[in-house]
Coordinates of C-alpha atoms in Angstrom, one line a residue:
M1 CA 24.5 128.3 156.4
R2 CA 25.9 129.9 159.6
R3 CA 29.5 128.8 158.7
R4 CA 29.1 130.3 155.3
L5 CA 27.8 133.6 156.8
L6 CA 30.7 133.7 159.3
A7 CA 33.2 133.1 156.5
L8 CA 31.7 135.9 154.5
V9 CA 31.8 138.3 157.5
C10 CA 35.5 137.4 158.1
V11 CA 36.5 138.0 154.5
T12 CA 34.7 141.4 154.3
A13 CA 36.0 142.6 157.7
S14 CA 39.6 141.8 156.9
L15 CA 40.6 142.6 160.4
V16 CA 42.4 139.4 161.5
S17 CA 44.4 136.9 159.6
A18 CA 43.3 133.2 159.6
C19 CA 39.7 134.5 160.3
G20 CA 38.1 132.8 163.3
M21 CA 41.1 130.6 164.1
L22 CA 43.7 130.9 166.8
P23 CA 47.2 129.4 166.5
G24 CA 46.9 125.7 167.0
G25 CA 43.6 125.5 165.2
H26 CA 41.3 126.6 168.1
E27 CA 38.2 128.5 166.9
R28 CA 37.4 131.9 168.3
K29 CA 34.1 132.5 170.0
T30 CA 31.9 134.9 168.0
V31 CA 30.1 137.8 169.8
T32 CA 27.3 139.2 167.8
V33 CA 26.7 142.9 168.4
W34 CA 23.8 144.9 167.1
L35 CA 24.5 148.6 166.8
M36 CA 22.3 151.3 165.3
K37 CA 22.9 153.0 162.0
D38 CA 25.0 156.1 162.2
S39 CA 25.8 155.7 165.9
A40 CA 29.4 155.0 165.1
S41 CA 31.4 155.6 161.9
A42 CA 32.7 152.6 159.9
D43 CA 36.3 153.8 160.6
F44 CA 35.6 153.8 164.4
L45 CA 34.1 150.3 164.2
R46 CA 37.1 149.0 162.2
R47 CA 39.6 150.4 164.7
F48 CA 37.6 149.2 167.7
T49 CA 37.2 145.7 166.3
A50 CA 40.9 145.4 165.5
D51 CA 41.9 146.6 169.0
F52 CA 39.3 144.3 170.8
E53 CA 40.3 141.2 168.9
R54 CA 44.0 141.9 169.5
T55 CA 43.4 142.1 173.2
H56 CA 40.8 139.3 173.4
K57 CA 42.5 136.5 171.5
D58 CA 39.7 134.0 172.1
L59 CA 36.9 136.3 170.8
R60 CA 35.9 137.8 167.5
L61 CA 33.2 140.4 166.7
D62 CA 30.3 140.2 164.3
I63 CA 28.9 143.7 164.3
R64 CA 25.6 144.1 162.5
I65 CA 24.1 147.5 161.8
Q66 CA 20.4 148.0 162.5
E67 CA 17.9 150.6 161.3
W68 CA 15.9 152.6 163.9
T69 CA 12.7 152.0 162.0
G70 CA 11.0 148.9 163.4
I71 CA 13.8 148.2 165.9
V72 CA 11.5 147.8 168.9
D73 CA 9.7 144.8 167.5
K74 CA 13.0 143.4 166.1
V75 CA 14.7 143.6 169.5
R76 CA 11.6 142.2 171.3
T77 CA 11.7 139.2 169.0
A78 CA 15.4 138.7 169.5
L79 CA 15.0 138.8 173.3
K80 CA 12.4 135.9 173.1
D81 CA 14.9 133.8 171.1
D82 CA 16.3 131.1 173.3
S83 CA 18.3 129.3 170.5
G84 CA 21.6 131.0 171.4
H85 CA 21.9 132.4 167.9
G86 CA 20.6 135.9 168.6
P87 CA 22.6 139.0 169.4
D88 CA 24.8 139.0 172.5
V89 CA 25.0 142.8 172.8
I90 CA 22.4 145.3 171.6
E91 CA 22.5 149.1 171.4
V92 CA 19.1 150.6 172.5
G93 CA 17.8 154.1 173.0
N94 CA 18.3 155.1 176.7
T95 CA 14.5 155.6 177.2
Q96 CA 13.8 152.2 175.6
V97 CA 15.5 150.1 178.2
P98 CA 12.4 149.8 180.4
L99 CA 10.5 148.3 177.4
Y100 CA 13.1 145.5 177.1
A101 CA 13.8 144.9 180.8
D102 CA 10.2 144.2 181.4
G103 CA 9.7 140.4 181.7
G104 CA 13.3 139.5 182.7
K105 CA 14.7 139.3 179.2
L106 CA 17.9 141.3 179.9
A107 CA 20.9 140.3 181.9
D108 CA 21.5 142.0 185.3
L109 CA 24.8 143.9 185.0
T110 CA 24.7 145.5 188.4
L111 CA 27.9 143.8 189.6
E112 CA 30.0 144.7 186.6
S113 CA 28.6 148.3 186.7
M114 CA 29.7 148.8 190.3
R115 CA 33.0 146.8 190.2
D116 CA 34.4 147.6 186.7
W117 CA 32.5 150.3 184.9
G118 CA 32.4 153.3 187.2
K119 CA 28.6 153.4 187.8
D120 CA 28.8 156.4 190.2
Q121 CA 30.2 158.6 187.4
W122 CA 27.6 157.9 184.7
L123 CA 25.4 160.6 183.3
P124 CA 22.1 160.3 185.2
A125 CA 19.9 160.6 182.1
L126 CA 21.6 157.5 180.6
A127 CA 21.9 155.5 183.8
E128 CA 18.5 156.0 185.4
P129 CA 16.4 154.6 182.5
G130 CA 18.6 151.5 182.5
K131 CA 17.8 150.6 186.1
D132 CA 14.9 148.8 187.5
A133 CA 14.7 148.9 191.3
N134 CA 18.3 148.0 192.3
A135 CA 19.2 146.1 189.1
Q136 CA 21.2 147.8 186.3
Y137 CA 20.3 146.5 182.8
G138 CA 21.3 149.3 180.5
I139 CA 24.9 150.5 180.4
P140 CA 25.4 154.1 179.3
W141 CA 27.3 154.5 176.0
Y142 CA 26.9 158.0 174.7
A143 CA 24.7 161.0 175.1
A144 CA 23.4 163.9 173.1
N145 CA 21.2 166.8 174.2
R146 CA 20.0 170.2 173.1
V147 CA 22.0 173.4 173.3
V148 CA 21.3 176.9 172.0
I149 CA 22.7 177.4 168.5
Y150 CA 23.0 181.1 167.8
R151 CA 24.1 183.7 165.2
T152 CA 27.3 185.3 166.5
D153 CA 26.9 188.2 164.0
L154 CA 23.4 189.0 165.2
F155 CA 24.4 188.9 168.8
E156 CA 27.3 191.3 168.0
A157 CA 25.0 193.6 166.1
A158 CA 22.6 193.7 169.1
G159 CA 25.5 194.6 171.4
I160 CA 25.4 191.2 173.2
T161 CA 29.0 190.5 174.1
R162 CA 28.6 187.0 175.7
P163 CA 26.0 184.3 175.8
P164 CA 23.4 184.5 178.6
R165 CA 24.0 182.4 181.7
T166 CA 20.6 182.7 183.4
R167 CA 17.0 182.5 182.2
E168 CA 16.3 186.2 182.8
E169 CA 19.4 187.2 180.8
W170 CA 18.3 184.9 178.1
L171 CA 14.8 186.5 177.9
A172 CA 16.4 190.0 177.9
D173 CA 18.9 189.1 175.2
S174 CA 16.2 187.4 173.1
E175 CA 14.0 190.5 173.3
K176 CA 16.9 192.6 172.1
L177 CA 17.4 190.2 169.2
N178 CA 13.7 190.1 168.3
S179 CA 13.7 193.4 166.3
G180 CA 14.4 194.7 162.9
G181 CA 12.7 191.8 161.2
N182 CA 14.7 189.3 163.1
Q183 CA 13.3 186.6 165.3
G184 CA 14.9 186.6 168.8
I185 CA 14.5 182.8 168.9
Y186 CA 12.6 180.3 166.7
L187 CA 10.9 177.9 169.1
A188 CA 8.0 175.8 167.8
G189 CA 5.0 175.5 170.1
Q190 CA 5.1 171.7 170.5
D191 CA 8.8 171.2 171.3
W192 CA 8.0 169.2 174.4
Y193 CA 11.6 168.0 175.0
T194 CA 12.6 171.6 175.6
L195 CA 9.6 172.2 177.8
S196 CA 10.6 169.1 179.9
G197 CA 13.9 170.8 180.8
F198 CA 12.1 173.9 182.0
V199 CA 9.7 171.8 184.1
W200 CA 12.5 169.8 185.6
D201 CA 14.5 173.0 186.4
E202 CA 11.5 174.2 188.4
G203 CA 11.4 171.0 190.4
G204 CA 8.5 169.5 188.5
D205 CA 7.9 166.4 186.5
L206 CA 6.0 165.1 183.5
A207 CA 4.7 162.2 185.6
R208 CA 5.4 160.9 189.1
Q209 CA 5.1 157.5 190.6
K210 CA 2.9 157.2 193.6
D211 CA 2.2 153.8 195.4
Y212 CA 3.4 151.9 192.3
R213 CA 1.2 153.9 190.0
W214 CA 2.3 156.6 187.5
E215 CA 0.3 159.8 187.4
G216 CA 0.6 162.8 185.1
A217 CA 2.1 165.8 186.9
L218 CA 1.8 168.8 184.6
G219 CA -0.7 170.5 186.9
T220 CA 1.8 171.0 189.8
P221 CA 2.8 174.6 190.5
A222 CA 6.4 173.7 189.5
A223 CA 5.4 172.3 186.2
L224 CA 3.2 175.2 185.5
R225 CA 6.1 177.6 186.1
G226 CA 8.1 175.7 183.5
M227 CA 5.3 176.1 181.0
D228 CA 5.1 179.8 181.8
F229 CA 8.8 180.3 181.0
Y230 CA 8.3 178.4 177.8
R231 CA 5.4 180.7 176.9
R232 CA 7.5 183.8 177.5
L233 CA 10.5 182.6 175.5
Q234 CA 8.4 181.3 172.6
A235 CA 6.8 184.7 172.2
L236 CA 10.1 186.2 171.3
G237 CA 9.9 184.7 167.8
R238 CA 7.5 183.4 165.2
G239 CA 7.5 179.7 165.9
P240 CA 4.2 178.0 165.0
V241 CA 2.2 177.2 168.1
G242 CA 0.5 174.2 166.5
A243 CA 3.6 172.3 165.3
D244 CA 6.8 170.8 166.6
E245 CA 10.4 171.5 165.7
E246 CA 10.3 169.2 162.6
H247 CA 7.3 170.8 161.0
P248 CA 8.9 172.6 159.3
P249 CA 12.4 171.4 160.1
Q250 CA 14.0 174.2 162.1
A251 CA 17.4 173.8 160.4
G252 CA 15.8 175.1 157.2
V253 CA 14.1 178.0 159.1
F254 CA 17.4 179.0 160.7
A255 CA 19.2 178.7 157.4
G256 CA 16.7 181.0 155.8
G257 CA 18.1 183.9 157.9
K258 CA 16.6 186.4 160.3
V259 CA 16.6 183.9 163.2
A260 CA 19.0 184.6 166.1
Q261 CA 18.7 181.3 168.0
I262 CA 17.2 177.8 168.0
I263 CA 17.4 175.0 170.6
A264 CA 18.8 171.9 169.0
V265 CA 21.6 169.3 169.1
P266 CA 24.9 170.8 167.9
G267 CA 25.0 168.5 164.9
L268 CA 22.2 170.4 163.3
A269 CA 24.6 173.2 162.6
Q270 CA 26.1 171.2 159.8
A271 CA 22.7 170.9 158.1
I272 CA 22.2 174.7 158.5
V273 CA 25.5 175.5 156.9
R274 CA 24.8 173.1 154.0
Q275 CA 21.6 174.9 153.3
N276 CA 23.2 178.4 153.7
P277 CA 27.0 178.4 153.2
D278 CA 27.0 182.1 154.1
L279 CA 26.5 181.1 157.8
K280 CA 29.8 179.3 157.9
G281 CA 31.8 180.7 160.8
K282 CA 28.8 182.6 162.2
L283 CA 27.3 180.0 164.4
G284 CA 28.0 179.6 168.1
F285 CA 26.8 177.3 170.9
F286 CA 25.9 177.7 174.6
P287 CA 24.2 175.5 177.1
V288 CA 20.5 176.1 177.8
P289 CA 20.7 178.7 180.7
G290 CA 19.6 177.8 184.2
K291 CA 17.6 179.7 186.8
T292 CA 20.9 181.0 188.2
A293 CA 24.4 181.2 186.8
V294 CA 25.6 178.5 189.1
R295 CA 24.9 175.8 186.6
P296 CA 23.2 175.3 183.2
G297 CA 19.6 174.4 182.9
T298 CA 18.3 170.9 183.1
V299 CA 17.8 169.3 179.6
F300 CA 16.3 166.2 178.2
T301 CA 19.3 163.9 177.5
G302 CA 19.0 161.2 174.8
G303 CA 21.5 158.7 173.7
S304 CA 22.2 155.0 173.8
D305 CA 22.7 152.3 176.3
L306 CA 24.1 148.8 175.7
V307 CA 22.2 145.8 177.0
V308 CA 22.9 142.1 177.1
P309 CA 20.1 139.7 176.4
A310 CA 19.5 137.2 179.2
G311 CA 19.6 134.4 176.6
T312 CA 23.1 135.1 175.3
K313 CA 25.2 132.1 174.9
D314 CA 28.2 133.6 176.6
Q315 CA 27.5 136.4 179.0
F316 CA 31.2 136.7 180.0
A317 CA 32.1 137.4 176.3
A318 CA 29.2 139.9 175.9
T319 CA 30.2 141.9 179.0
A320 CA 33.8 142.0 177.7
V321 CA 32.5 143.8 174.6
V322 CA 30.3 146.1 176.7
G323 CA 33.2 146.9 179.0
A324 CA 35.5 147.8 176.1
L325 CA 32.9 150.0 174.3
V326 CA 31.9 152.0 177.5
G327 CA 35.5 152.2 178.9
A328 CA 37.2 155.6 178.9
K329 CA 39.5 154.9 175.9
W330 CA 36.8 154.0 173.3
D331 CA 34.0 156.0 174.8
T332 CA 36.1 159.2 174.5
E333 CA 37.1 158.2 171.0
L334 CA 33.5 157.7 170.0
A335 CA 32.5 161.1 171.5
R336 CA 35.3 162.9 169.6
T337 CA 34.6 161.1 166.3
M338 CA 30.8 161.5 166.4
N339 CA 30.5 164.8 168.4
Y340 CA 28.7 163.0 171.3
V341 CA 28.9 163.5 175.1
P342 CA 30.9 160.7 176.8
N343 CA 29.0 158.5 179.2
K344 CA 30.7 159.9 182.4
T345 CA 30.8 163.3 183.8
T346 CA 34.6 162.8 184.5
L347 CA 35.2 162.5 180.7
A348 CA 33.6 165.8 179.8
S349 CA 37.0 167.6 179.9
R350 CA 38.3 165.4 177.1
V351 CA 35.8 167.0 174.6
Q352 CA 36.2 170.7 175.6
G353 CA 38.0 171.5 172.4
E354 CA 34.7 171.3 170.4
E355 CA 32.4 174.2 171.3
G356 CA 29.1 172.4 170.5
V357 CA 30.1 169.2 172.3
A358 CA 31.4 171.2 175.3
A359 CA 28.0 173.0 175.5
M360 CA 26.3 169.6 175.4
A361 CA 28.5 168.1 178.1
A362 CA 27.7 171.0 180.4
G363 CA 24.0 170.4 180.0
A364 CA 24.2 166.6 180.1
A365 CA 25.8 166.8 183.6
H366 CA 22.3 167.8 184.8
G367 CA 20.3 165.9 182.2
R368 CA 17.1 163.9 182.7
A369 CA 15.2 161.3 180.8
T370 CA 11.5 160.6 180.4
P371 CA 9.7 158.6 183.1
S372 CA 11.2 155.1 183.5
T373 CA 8.2 153.0 182.7
P374 CA 7.5 150.7 179.7
Q375 CA 4.2 152.6 179.1
W376 CA 5.8 155.9 178.4
A377 CA 6.0 154.9 174.7
D378 CA 2.2 154.9 174.7
V379 CA 2.2 158.5 175.9
E380 CA 4.5 159.6 173.1
A381 CA 2.5 157.7 170.5
D382 CA -0.4 160.2 170.8
N383 CA 1.4 162.9 172.9
P384 CA -1.0 164.9 175.0
I385 CA 1.8 167.2 176.1
K386 CA 1.9 168.7 172.5
E387 CA -1.8 169.5 172.5
Y388 CA -1.5 171.0 176.0
M389 CA 1.3 173.3 174.8
T390 CA -0.6 174.5 171.8
R391 CA -3.7 175.2 173.8
V392 CA -1.7 177.3 176.4
L393 CA 0.2 179.2 173.7
S394 CA -3.1 180.0 172.0
G395 CA -4.5 181.6 175.2
A396 CA -6.2 178.7 177.1
D397 CA -6.0 178.5 180.9
P398 CA -2.8 176.7 181.7
A399 CA -4.0 175.0 184.9
R400 CA -7.1 173.6 183.3
E401 CA -5.2 172.4 180.2
A402 CA -2.5 170.9 182.5
R403 CA -5.2 168.9 184.4
R404 CA -6.6 167.6 181.1
A405 CA -3.2 166.5 179.8
S406 CA -2.2 165.0 183.1
A407 CA -5.4 162.9 183.1
K408 CA -4.5 161.6 179.7
I409 CA -1.0 160.8 180.7
T410 CA -2.2 158.9 183.8
E411 CA -4.6 156.9 181.6
E412 CA -1.8 156.0 179.1
L413 CA 0.6 155.0 181.9
A414 CA -1.8 152.5 183.4
P415 CA -0.3 149.0 182.6
D416 CA -2.3 146.6 180.6
V417 CA -3.8 143.9 182.9

């Protein structure tokens, strides 16, 4: 059965002649790679595969596309498989790495990271969740983060000649824009990813580790300042206080007109223009402003890491694939093709020609990720941060609600024993 499957993959890929065979009759080793749907285009994967197999004569790629729905259980099952027939390389969400590293099921790639892959230049929000103590398990591949998408025509009509660079400028500009029936900014009340950036910018955290125990940290003065800025900004529009950015989808709200700004990944602009073609050529992008003009604000940075299961049949071959995908050549090509941020700060200049990607890259240089613990998934499953935000925006005491939410986070982060 496996031989028939490999033969079918070879025929459909049509990337090498005499599929699976080297001159002299020697069979190539197959490296099975799981990548997520829509992370890379089919054309990118064809070009990468052809180049990799040309430069690695003894290896061939079997790339299998996975759906995000149900992927956690599927990856966990694969990591338990000791038969040698499972995936050799897996793409995972950057914040998912702690889930999979728990229990020693991932290969330690610290040596390769330091020696070959330029670990010191990685985006922190991709690198940190992939690390446990001093061991590096997740290798940064690409990033995406929120920027401000704005209506250039509404800015011009309000007399705003350039995007704001500080929080106070942002508030002042948004107040100008919030007039004449227009919303200065559409910001849903439960957009906790955006809140996280404001909290981090103030020096706070969602949770902190103390004596090997994670505790909710929304009640610190720094975190409360982040929430207060969110409250002030959110008031300059009509975003619902009891819903997140997907209820209703903010692309549709923006496309409906009379909204000057939203906070979203740049790719959402395509959906906006599809829904309202009149906005073509009227959308701009800028990084989420920081407390000062010295640098943009801190943002939650999502994206993907690549991991190698500890049970792979050939770790050397698996790391060869990882090294090629995360290297400057193909990582930059992926970023340009898919409008991502490359995995290294030193590669940001290579995507400066695309306004939305350049704005993302500026923010990603100071990006953060959620707390690096396997239990964080339990927090997000019934997210107390959302309820906290709604209560504060509805007039409840911020300090009291922060203590309530922090206690719930602490409870969820307690590991099962």
